[in-house]
Structure formats: structure tokens, C-alpha cells
Short mmCIF file of C-alpha atoms and ligand atoms in Angstrom, two decimals:
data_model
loop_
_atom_site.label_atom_id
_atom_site.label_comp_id
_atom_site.label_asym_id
_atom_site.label_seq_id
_atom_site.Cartn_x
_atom_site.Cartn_y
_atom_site.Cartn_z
CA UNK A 25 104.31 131.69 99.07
CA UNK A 26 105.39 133.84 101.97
CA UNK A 27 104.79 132.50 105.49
CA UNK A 28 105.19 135.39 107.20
CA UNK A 29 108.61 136.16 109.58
CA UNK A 30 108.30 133.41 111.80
CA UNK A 31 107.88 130.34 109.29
CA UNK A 32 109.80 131.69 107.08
CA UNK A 33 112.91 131.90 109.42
CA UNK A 34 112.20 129.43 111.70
CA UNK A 35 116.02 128.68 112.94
CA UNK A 36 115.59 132.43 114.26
CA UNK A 37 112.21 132.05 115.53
CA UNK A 38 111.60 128.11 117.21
CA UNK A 39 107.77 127.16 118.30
CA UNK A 40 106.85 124.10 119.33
CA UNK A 41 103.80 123.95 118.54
CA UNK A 42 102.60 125.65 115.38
CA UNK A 43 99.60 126.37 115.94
CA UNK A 44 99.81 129.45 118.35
CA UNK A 45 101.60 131.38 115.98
CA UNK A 46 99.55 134.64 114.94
CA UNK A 47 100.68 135.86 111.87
CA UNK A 48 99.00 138.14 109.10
CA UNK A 49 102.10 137.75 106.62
CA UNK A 50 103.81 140.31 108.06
CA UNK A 51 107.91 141.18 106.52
CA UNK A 52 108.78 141.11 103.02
CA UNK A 53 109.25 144.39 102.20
CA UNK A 54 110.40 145.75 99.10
CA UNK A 55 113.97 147.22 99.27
CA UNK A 56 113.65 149.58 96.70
CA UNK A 57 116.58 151.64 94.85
CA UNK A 58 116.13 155.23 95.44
CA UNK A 59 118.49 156.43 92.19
CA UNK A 60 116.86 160.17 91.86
CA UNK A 61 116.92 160.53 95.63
CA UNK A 62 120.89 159.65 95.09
CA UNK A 63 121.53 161.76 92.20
CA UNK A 64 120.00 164.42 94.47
CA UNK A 65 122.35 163.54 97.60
CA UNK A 66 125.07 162.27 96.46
CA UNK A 67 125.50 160.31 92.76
CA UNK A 68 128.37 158.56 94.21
CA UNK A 69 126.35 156.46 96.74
CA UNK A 70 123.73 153.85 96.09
CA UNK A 71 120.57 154.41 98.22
CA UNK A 72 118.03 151.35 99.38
CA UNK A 73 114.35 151.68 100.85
CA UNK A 74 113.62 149.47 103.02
CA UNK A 75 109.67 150.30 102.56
CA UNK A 76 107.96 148.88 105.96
CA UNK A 77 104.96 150.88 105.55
CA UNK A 78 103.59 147.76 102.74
CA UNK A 79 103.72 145.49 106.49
CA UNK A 80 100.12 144.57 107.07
CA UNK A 81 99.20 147.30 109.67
CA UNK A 82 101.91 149.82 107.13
CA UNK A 83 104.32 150.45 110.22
CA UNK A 84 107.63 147.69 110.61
CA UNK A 85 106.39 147.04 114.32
CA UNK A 86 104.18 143.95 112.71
CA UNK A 87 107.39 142.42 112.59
CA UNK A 88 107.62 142.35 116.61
CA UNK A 89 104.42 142.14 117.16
CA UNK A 90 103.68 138.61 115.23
CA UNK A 91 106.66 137.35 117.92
CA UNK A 92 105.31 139.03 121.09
CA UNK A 93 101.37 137.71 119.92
CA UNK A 94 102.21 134.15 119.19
CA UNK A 95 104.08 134.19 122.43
CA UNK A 96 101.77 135.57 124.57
CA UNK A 97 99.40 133.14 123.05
CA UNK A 98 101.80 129.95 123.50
CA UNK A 99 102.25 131.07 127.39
CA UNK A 100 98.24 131.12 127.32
CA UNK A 101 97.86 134.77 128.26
CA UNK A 102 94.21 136.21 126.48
CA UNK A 103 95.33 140.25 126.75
CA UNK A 104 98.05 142.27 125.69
CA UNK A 105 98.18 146.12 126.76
CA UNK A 106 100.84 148.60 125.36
CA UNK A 107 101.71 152.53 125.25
CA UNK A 108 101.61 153.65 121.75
CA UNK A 109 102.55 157.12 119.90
CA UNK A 110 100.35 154.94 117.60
CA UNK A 111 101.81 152.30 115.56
CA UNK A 112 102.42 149.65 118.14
CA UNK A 113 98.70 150.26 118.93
CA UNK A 114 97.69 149.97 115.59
CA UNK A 115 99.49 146.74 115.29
CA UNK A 116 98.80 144.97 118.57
CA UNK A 117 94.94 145.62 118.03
CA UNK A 118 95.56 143.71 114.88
CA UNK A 119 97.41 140.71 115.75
CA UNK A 120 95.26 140.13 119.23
CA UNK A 121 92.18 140.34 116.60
CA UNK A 122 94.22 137.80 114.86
CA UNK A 123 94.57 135.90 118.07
CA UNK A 124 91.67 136.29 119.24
CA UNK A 125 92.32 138.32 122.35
CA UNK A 126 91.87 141.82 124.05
CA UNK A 127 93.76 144.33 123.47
CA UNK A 128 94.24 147.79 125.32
CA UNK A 129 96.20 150.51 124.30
CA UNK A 130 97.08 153.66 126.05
CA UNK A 131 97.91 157.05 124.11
CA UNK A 132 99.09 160.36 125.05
CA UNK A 133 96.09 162.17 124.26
CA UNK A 134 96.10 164.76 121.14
CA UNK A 135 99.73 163.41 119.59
CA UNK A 136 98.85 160.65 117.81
CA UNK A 137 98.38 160.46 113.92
CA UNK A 138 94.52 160.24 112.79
CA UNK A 139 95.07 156.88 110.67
CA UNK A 140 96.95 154.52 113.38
CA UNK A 141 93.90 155.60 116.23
CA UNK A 142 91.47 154.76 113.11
CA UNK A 143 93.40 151.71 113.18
CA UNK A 144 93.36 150.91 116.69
CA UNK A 145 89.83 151.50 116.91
CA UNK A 146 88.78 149.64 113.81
CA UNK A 147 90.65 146.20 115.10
CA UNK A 148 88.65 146.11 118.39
CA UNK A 149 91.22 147.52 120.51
CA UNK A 150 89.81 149.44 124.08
CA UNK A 151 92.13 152.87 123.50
CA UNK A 152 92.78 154.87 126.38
CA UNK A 153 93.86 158.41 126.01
CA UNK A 154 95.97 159.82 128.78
CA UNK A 155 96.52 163.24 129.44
CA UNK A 156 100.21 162.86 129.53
CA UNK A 157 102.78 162.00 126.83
CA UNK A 158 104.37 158.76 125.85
CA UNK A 159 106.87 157.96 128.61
CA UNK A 160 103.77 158.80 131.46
CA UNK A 161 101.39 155.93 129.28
CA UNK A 162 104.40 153.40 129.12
CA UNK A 163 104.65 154.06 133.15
CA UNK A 164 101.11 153.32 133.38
CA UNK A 165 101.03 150.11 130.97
CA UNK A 166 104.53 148.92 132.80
CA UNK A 167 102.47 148.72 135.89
CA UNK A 168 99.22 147.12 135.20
CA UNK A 169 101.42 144.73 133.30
CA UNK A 170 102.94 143.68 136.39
CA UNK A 171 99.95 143.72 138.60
CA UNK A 172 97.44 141.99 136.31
CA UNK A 173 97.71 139.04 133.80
CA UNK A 174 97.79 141.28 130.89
CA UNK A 175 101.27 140.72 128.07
CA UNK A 176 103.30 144.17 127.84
CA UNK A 177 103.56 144.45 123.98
CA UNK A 178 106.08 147.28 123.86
CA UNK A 179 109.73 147.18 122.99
CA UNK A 180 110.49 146.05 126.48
CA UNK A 181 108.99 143.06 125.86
CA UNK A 182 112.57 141.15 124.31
CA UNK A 183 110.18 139.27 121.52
CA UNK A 184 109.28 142.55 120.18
CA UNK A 185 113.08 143.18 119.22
CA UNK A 186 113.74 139.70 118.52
CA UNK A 187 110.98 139.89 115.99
CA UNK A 188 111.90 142.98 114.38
CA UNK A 189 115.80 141.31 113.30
CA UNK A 190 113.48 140.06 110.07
CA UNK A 191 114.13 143.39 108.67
CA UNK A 192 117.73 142.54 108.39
CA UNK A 193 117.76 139.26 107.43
CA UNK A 194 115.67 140.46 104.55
CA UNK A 195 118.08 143.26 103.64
CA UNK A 196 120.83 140.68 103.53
CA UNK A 197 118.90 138.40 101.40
CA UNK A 198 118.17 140.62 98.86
CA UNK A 199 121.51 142.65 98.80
CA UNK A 200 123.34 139.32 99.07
CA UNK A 201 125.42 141.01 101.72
CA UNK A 202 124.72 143.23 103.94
CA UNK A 203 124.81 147.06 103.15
CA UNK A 204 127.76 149.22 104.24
CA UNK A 205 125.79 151.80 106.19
CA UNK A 206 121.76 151.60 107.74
CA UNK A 207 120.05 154.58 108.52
CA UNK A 208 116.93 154.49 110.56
CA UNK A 209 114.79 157.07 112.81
CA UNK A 210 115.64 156.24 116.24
CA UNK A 211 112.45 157.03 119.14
CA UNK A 212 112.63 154.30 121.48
CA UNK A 213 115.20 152.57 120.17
CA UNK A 214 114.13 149.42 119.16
CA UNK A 215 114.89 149.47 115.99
CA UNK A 216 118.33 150.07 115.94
CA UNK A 217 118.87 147.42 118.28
CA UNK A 218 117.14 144.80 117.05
CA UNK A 219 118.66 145.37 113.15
CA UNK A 220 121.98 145.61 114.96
CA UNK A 221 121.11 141.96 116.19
CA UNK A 222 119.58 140.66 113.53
CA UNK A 223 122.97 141.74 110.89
CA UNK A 224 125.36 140.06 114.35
CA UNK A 225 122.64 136.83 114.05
CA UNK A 226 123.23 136.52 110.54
CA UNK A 227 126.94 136.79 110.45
CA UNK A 228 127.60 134.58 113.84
CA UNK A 229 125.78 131.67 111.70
CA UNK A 230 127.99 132.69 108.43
CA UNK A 231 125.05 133.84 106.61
CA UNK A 232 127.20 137.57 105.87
CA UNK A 233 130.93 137.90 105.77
CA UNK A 234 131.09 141.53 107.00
CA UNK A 235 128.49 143.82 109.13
CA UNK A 236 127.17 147.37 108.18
CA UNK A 237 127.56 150.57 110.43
CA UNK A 238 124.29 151.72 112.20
CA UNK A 239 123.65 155.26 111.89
CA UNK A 240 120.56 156.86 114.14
CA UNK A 241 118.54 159.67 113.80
CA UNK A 242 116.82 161.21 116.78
CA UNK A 243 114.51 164.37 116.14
CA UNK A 244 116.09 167.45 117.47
CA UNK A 245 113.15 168.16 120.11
CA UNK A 246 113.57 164.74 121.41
CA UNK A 247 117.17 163.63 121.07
CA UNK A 248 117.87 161.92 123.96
CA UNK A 249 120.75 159.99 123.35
CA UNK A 250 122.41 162.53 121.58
CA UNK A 251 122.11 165.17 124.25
CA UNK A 252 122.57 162.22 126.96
CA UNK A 253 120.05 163.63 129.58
CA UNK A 254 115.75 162.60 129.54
CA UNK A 255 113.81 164.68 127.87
CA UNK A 256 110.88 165.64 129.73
CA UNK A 257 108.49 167.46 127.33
CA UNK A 258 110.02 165.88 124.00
CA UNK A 259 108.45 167.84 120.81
CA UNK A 260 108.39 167.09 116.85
CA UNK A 261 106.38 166.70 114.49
CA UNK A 262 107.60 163.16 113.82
CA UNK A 263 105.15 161.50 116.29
CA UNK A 264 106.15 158.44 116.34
CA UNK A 265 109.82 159.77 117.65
CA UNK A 266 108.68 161.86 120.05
CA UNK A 267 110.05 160.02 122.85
CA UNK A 268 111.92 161.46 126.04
CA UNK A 269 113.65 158.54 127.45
CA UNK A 270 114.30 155.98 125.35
CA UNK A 271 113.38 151.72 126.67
CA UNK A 272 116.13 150.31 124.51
CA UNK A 273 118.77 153.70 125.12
CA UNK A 274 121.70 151.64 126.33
CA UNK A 275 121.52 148.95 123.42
CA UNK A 276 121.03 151.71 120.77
CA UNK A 277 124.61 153.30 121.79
CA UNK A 278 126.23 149.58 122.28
CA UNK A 279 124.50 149.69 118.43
CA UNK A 280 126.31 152.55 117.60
CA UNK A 281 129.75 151.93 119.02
CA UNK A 282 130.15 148.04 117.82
CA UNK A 283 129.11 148.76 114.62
CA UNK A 284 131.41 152.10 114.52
CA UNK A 285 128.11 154.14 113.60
CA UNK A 286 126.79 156.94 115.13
CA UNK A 287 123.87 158.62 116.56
CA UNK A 288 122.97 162.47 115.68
CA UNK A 289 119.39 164.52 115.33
CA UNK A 290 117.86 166.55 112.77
CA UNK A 291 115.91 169.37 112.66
CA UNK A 292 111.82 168.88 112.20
CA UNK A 293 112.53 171.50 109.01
CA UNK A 294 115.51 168.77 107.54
CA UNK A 295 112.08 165.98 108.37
CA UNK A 296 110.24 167.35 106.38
CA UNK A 297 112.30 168.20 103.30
CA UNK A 298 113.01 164.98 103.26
CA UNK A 299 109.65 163.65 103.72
CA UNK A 300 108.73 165.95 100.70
CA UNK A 301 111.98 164.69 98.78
CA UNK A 302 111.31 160.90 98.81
CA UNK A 303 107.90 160.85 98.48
CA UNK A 304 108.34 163.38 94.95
CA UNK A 305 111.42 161.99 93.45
CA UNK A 306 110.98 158.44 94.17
CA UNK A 307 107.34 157.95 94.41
CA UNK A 308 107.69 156.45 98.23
CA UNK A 309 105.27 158.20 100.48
CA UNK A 310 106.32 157.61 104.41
CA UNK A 311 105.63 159.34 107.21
CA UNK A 312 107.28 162.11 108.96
CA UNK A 313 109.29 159.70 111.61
CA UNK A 314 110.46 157.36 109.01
CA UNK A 315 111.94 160.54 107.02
CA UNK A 316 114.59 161.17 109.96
CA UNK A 317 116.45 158.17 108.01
CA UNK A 318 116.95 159.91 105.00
CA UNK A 319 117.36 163.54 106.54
CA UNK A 320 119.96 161.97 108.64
CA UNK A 321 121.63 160.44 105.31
CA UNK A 322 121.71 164.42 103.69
CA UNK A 323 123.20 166.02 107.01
CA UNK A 324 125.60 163.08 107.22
CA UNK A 325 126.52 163.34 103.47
CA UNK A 326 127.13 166.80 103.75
CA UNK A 327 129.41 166.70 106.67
CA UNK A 328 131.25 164.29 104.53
CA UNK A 329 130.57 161.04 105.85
CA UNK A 330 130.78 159.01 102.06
CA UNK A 331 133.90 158.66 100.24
CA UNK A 332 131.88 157.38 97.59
CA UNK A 333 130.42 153.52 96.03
CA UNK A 334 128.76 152.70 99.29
CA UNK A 335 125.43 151.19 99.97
CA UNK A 336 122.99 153.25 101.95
CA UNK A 337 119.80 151.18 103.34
CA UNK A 338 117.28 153.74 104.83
CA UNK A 339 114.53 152.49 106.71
CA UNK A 340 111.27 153.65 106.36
CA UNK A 341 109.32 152.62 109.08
CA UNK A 342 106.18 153.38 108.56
CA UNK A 343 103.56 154.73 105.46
CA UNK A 344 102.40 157.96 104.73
CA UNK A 345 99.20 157.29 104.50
CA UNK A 346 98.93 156.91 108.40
CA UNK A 347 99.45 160.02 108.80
CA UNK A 348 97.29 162.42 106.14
CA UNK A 349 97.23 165.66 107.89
CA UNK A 350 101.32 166.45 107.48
CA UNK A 351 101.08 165.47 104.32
CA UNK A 352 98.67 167.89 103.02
CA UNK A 353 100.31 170.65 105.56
CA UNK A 354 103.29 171.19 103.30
CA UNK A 355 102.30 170.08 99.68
CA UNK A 356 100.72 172.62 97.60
CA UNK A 357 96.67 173.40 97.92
CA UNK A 358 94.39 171.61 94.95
CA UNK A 359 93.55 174.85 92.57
CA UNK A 360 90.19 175.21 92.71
CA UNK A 361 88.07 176.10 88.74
CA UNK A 362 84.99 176.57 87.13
CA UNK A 363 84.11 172.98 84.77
CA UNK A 364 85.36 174.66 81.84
CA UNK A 365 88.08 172.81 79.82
CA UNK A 366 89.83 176.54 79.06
CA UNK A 367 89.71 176.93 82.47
CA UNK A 368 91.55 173.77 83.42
CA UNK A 369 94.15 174.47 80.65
CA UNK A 370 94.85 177.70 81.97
CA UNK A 371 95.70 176.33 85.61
CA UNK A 372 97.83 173.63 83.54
CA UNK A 373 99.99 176.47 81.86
CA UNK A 374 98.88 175.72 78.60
C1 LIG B 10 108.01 153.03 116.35
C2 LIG B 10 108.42 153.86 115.21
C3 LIG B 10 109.66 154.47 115.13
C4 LIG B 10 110.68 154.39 116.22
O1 LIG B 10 111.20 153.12 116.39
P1 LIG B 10 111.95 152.72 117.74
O2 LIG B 10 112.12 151.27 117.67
O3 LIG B 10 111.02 153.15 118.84
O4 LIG B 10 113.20 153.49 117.77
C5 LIG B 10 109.97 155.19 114.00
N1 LIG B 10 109.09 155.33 113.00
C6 LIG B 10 107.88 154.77 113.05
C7 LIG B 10 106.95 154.98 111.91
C8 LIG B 10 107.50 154.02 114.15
O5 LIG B 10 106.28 153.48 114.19
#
């Protein structure tokens, strides 16, 4: 049976004592082969789904957060705070529930998707909306954090990253070896980093013979890195990537160069084509963020990038259900009819 990240790689991830880890099974993830969304791209490449949204709060950050709870726990702290544009709220609420400790979360008010605040709300969290957007509520959290004997949960807390190298080890697991190229939506940058560690952990201990190149995509409104100057008023529609100033910005481009990868944006249009693509050809329904993977992968593919039989892995970091509202935006309206079979037929075609 799966233990969840931490037993189940416990060379990566040592406790001494067993019983302060908080875990709710997080990890696992189906990588799933994504052959109509190739034949659609590019037939010549073989494309991977990493699907994080089946994590137990549907976003990958369980994967930190089971790390960052069990070790606030061990150091016998009994609150963790974070800034959320909603999934690290959602998931921190959990796993203090787990644990058995408060947990406050801050928000920019008005940007965050209805089903993580549900989620939030519905674990027990206290949620504070500020009037402000992401990179003022990490500000505020940053400081309390230091003032008061409360446990940071965001990305700048290093457990959070060193949780979230599961993802790779996984990937490497069930390829066998690791891909030749991983795509993922890059906000605060966390994610790239800490796969970009995880694939180096696993091939310093022999595990994989050769490493992948990281390939990041920022939204257009808020591409940071790819602009290289702070964004003040960042704007997409992919909320959880609508971030500024990026906590992990520097790792994320040491990512990109050691691994020979690269870091680009894409348009909130080429978001949500893809968004619409994946979940329609492939049955995988994400959200808007976790689409800048495989928009990334079409602008990339048209530029060129492939030469042909490589291995794609897309990320997908979170599920679509989180976020309902975008999804019904830009899918076609239910037809409404009378109760009459003829009726029904005749909206059919038939
Ligand atoms: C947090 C998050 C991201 C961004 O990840 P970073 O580690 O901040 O770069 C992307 N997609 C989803 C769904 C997220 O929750």
C-alpha cells in the first residue's frame, strides 16, 4: 500500500521519530500518456501527464506541505500561516487539520478560485482576505512569521521544495529514466526548482543515468523571469501564476541554465486553448495554471524545439475542478428543451 511521500522515500525524507509525520497519502500520481494531445502537437513526440490534481487536496503542493507539517510538528510548533493564490491554503488547512493545529491563511482578496477558498474554509483554516495581491499577503505572512511562533508554510520554507522532489522521483520510477524534456507552469517558482532537485537527487545516488531539460512557462501578464524586472500588478487568468516577483526566481533560472532548458511565457488566449485541448482530447481536466505546461509545449513545438522521439512530461499541477467558473466560461452553454424526446433528438442532430 502507498505510504505517502515521506515513508515511501524515506532515504530522501529522514524522521526520527515517526510519529510526527502528517501525511494524508499524498504523491502517486498517475503519469498518463497523452497520445491524441501528441497527434495534435506533434506525432513525433511522446507526451506524459503528470496528473497532480488526484493529490489529496487536487493541487501537487500536498507534496510540500506533508514535509513542512510533519516538520513543524517534530520542532513542536502548533500553527502554520501562509499567503496563498489558493492552493497552498487549501492544502495547509488540510494537513494542520491532519496535525491537529491552526492554520491561517492570507489571500489577495477577489483572485482566488471558488473551490480552493471552499477548501480552506471547509478544513478549519482562519482565511484572511487582504486587499492587496499575492506578493503584499506573502509580505504580511513573512512578518508575523518572524515575530510570532507561527511555521511559514510557503515555498520559502526549504521543506516545502524538498517535499515537492517526490514528483520526480515518481516520474523516474515509472518512465524508468527520466524524460528528455519537463514542462511545468512556473508562478513562484517552486516547482521548477524543486523537480530540478529532485531529477539531480536521483542521479547523484545513481538512481538515473542522464537528467531531463526543464522548460518553464510564466503567463504573459506575469512573466517575471522572462522579462527580468518585478511585476507589480501581475494579471492572468491563471490564478495560481499570477505572481509578480517570484520566492524561488534565482533557483528557477540556475534550473533553467544547468539543465540547458529554458524559461518563456504564453499568452492567457494559448492557456486556455490548451486548457480546452487536454481536457477534450485526453479526458484530463486541470486548471488554467497547470495548462501553461502544455501551451508552453505547442509554442515551443512550433518554434521548432523537437527533432522528433522525445519524451515530453507536462505537469499538471493542479485539477479542474478547483476552479469551476473558467471552465464553464469557455465551453459551450447546456441547450436548454422542452421534455419531449423529438425535441432532444433534434438538439442531437438526428
Ligand atoms: C502553486 C501552483 C503553481 C505554481 O507553482 P510554483 O511552485 O509557485 O511555481 C502552478 N499551478 C498550480 C495549480 C499551483 O497551485
Amino acid at each position: 500500500m502507498w505510504k505517502g511521500i515521506i515513508r515511501q522515500y524515506p532515504d530522501f525524507f529522514r524522521f526520527s521519530d515517526q510519529k510526527h509525520v502528517v501525511t494524508i497519502l499524498e504523491g502517486n500520481t498517475p503519469l498518463i500518456p497523452a497520445p491524441r494531445l501528441a497527434e495534435k502537437i506533434n506525432p513525433n513526440i511522446s507526451i506524459f501527464l503528470k496528473y497532480e490534481g488526484l493529490n489529496p487536496t487536487c493541487s501537487f503542493k500536498d507534496r510540500g506541505m506533508t514535509l513542512a507539517v510533519s516538520r513543524a510538528v517534530e520542532s513542536g510548533s502548533k500553527a502554520v500561516i501562509c499567503a496563498s493564490t489558493g492552493n497552498t491554503s487549501a492544502s495547509a488547512a488540510a494537513y494542520a487539520a491532519r496535525a491537529g493545529i491552526k492554520a491561517f491563511v492570507v489571500i489577495p482578496e477577489g483572485k482566488i478560485a471558488l473551490g480552493k477558498l471552499a477548501q480552506a474554509m471547509i478544513h478549519g483554516a482562519t482565511v484572511i482576505k487582504v486587499l492587496g495581491n499575492f506578493d503584499d499577503a506573502l509580505n504580511i505572512v513573512k512578518k508575523i512569521s518572524e515575530d510570532y511562533p507561527i511555521t511559514l508554510v510557503n515555498s520559502l520554507n526549504p521543506h516545502r521544495i524538498e517535499g515537492q522532489k517526490s514528483g520526480a522521483f515518481e516520474i523516474c520510477d515509472s518512465l524508468g529514466s527520466p524524460p528528455d524534456y519537463h514542462s511545468l507552469p512556473v508562478g513562484n517558482a517552486g516547482n521548477i526548482t524543486a523537480y530540478w532537485a529532485g531529477y539531480k537527487a536521483y542521479f547523484d545516488c545513481g538512481k538515473i543515468k542522464n537528467l531531463p531539460r526543464m522548460i518553464g512557462f510564466q503567463a504573459e501578464g506575469a512573466s517575471p523571469i522572462v522579462q527580468g524586472r518585478i511585476f507589480e500588478k501581475p494579471e492572468t487568468i491563471a490564478t495560481a501564476i499570477r505572481i509578480g516577483n517570484p520566492a524561488s526566481w534565482q533557483k528557477a533560472v540556475q534550473a533553467r541554465d544547468e539543465s540547458g532548458g529554458l524559461i518563456d511565457s504564453v499568452t492567457d488566449d494559448e492557456i486556455l486553448e490548451a486548457y480546452k485541448m487536454v481536457s477534450s482530447l485526453e479526458g484530463v481536466f486541470c486548471e488554467p495554471a497547470s495548462a501553461a505546461s502544455i501551451a508552453g509545449l505547442i509554442k515551443k513545438n512550433t518554434q521548432g524545439l523537437f527533432n522528433g522521439g522525445e519524451r515530453v512530461v507536462c505537469t499538471l499541477t493542479g485539477h479542474g475542478l478547483k476552479d469551476p467558473d473558467n471552465a464553464i466560461k469557455v465551453s459551450r452553454e447546456p441547450v436548454t428543451c422542452e421534455p419531449e424526446t423529438k425535441k432532444v433528438l433534434n438538439v442531437l442532430g438526428f
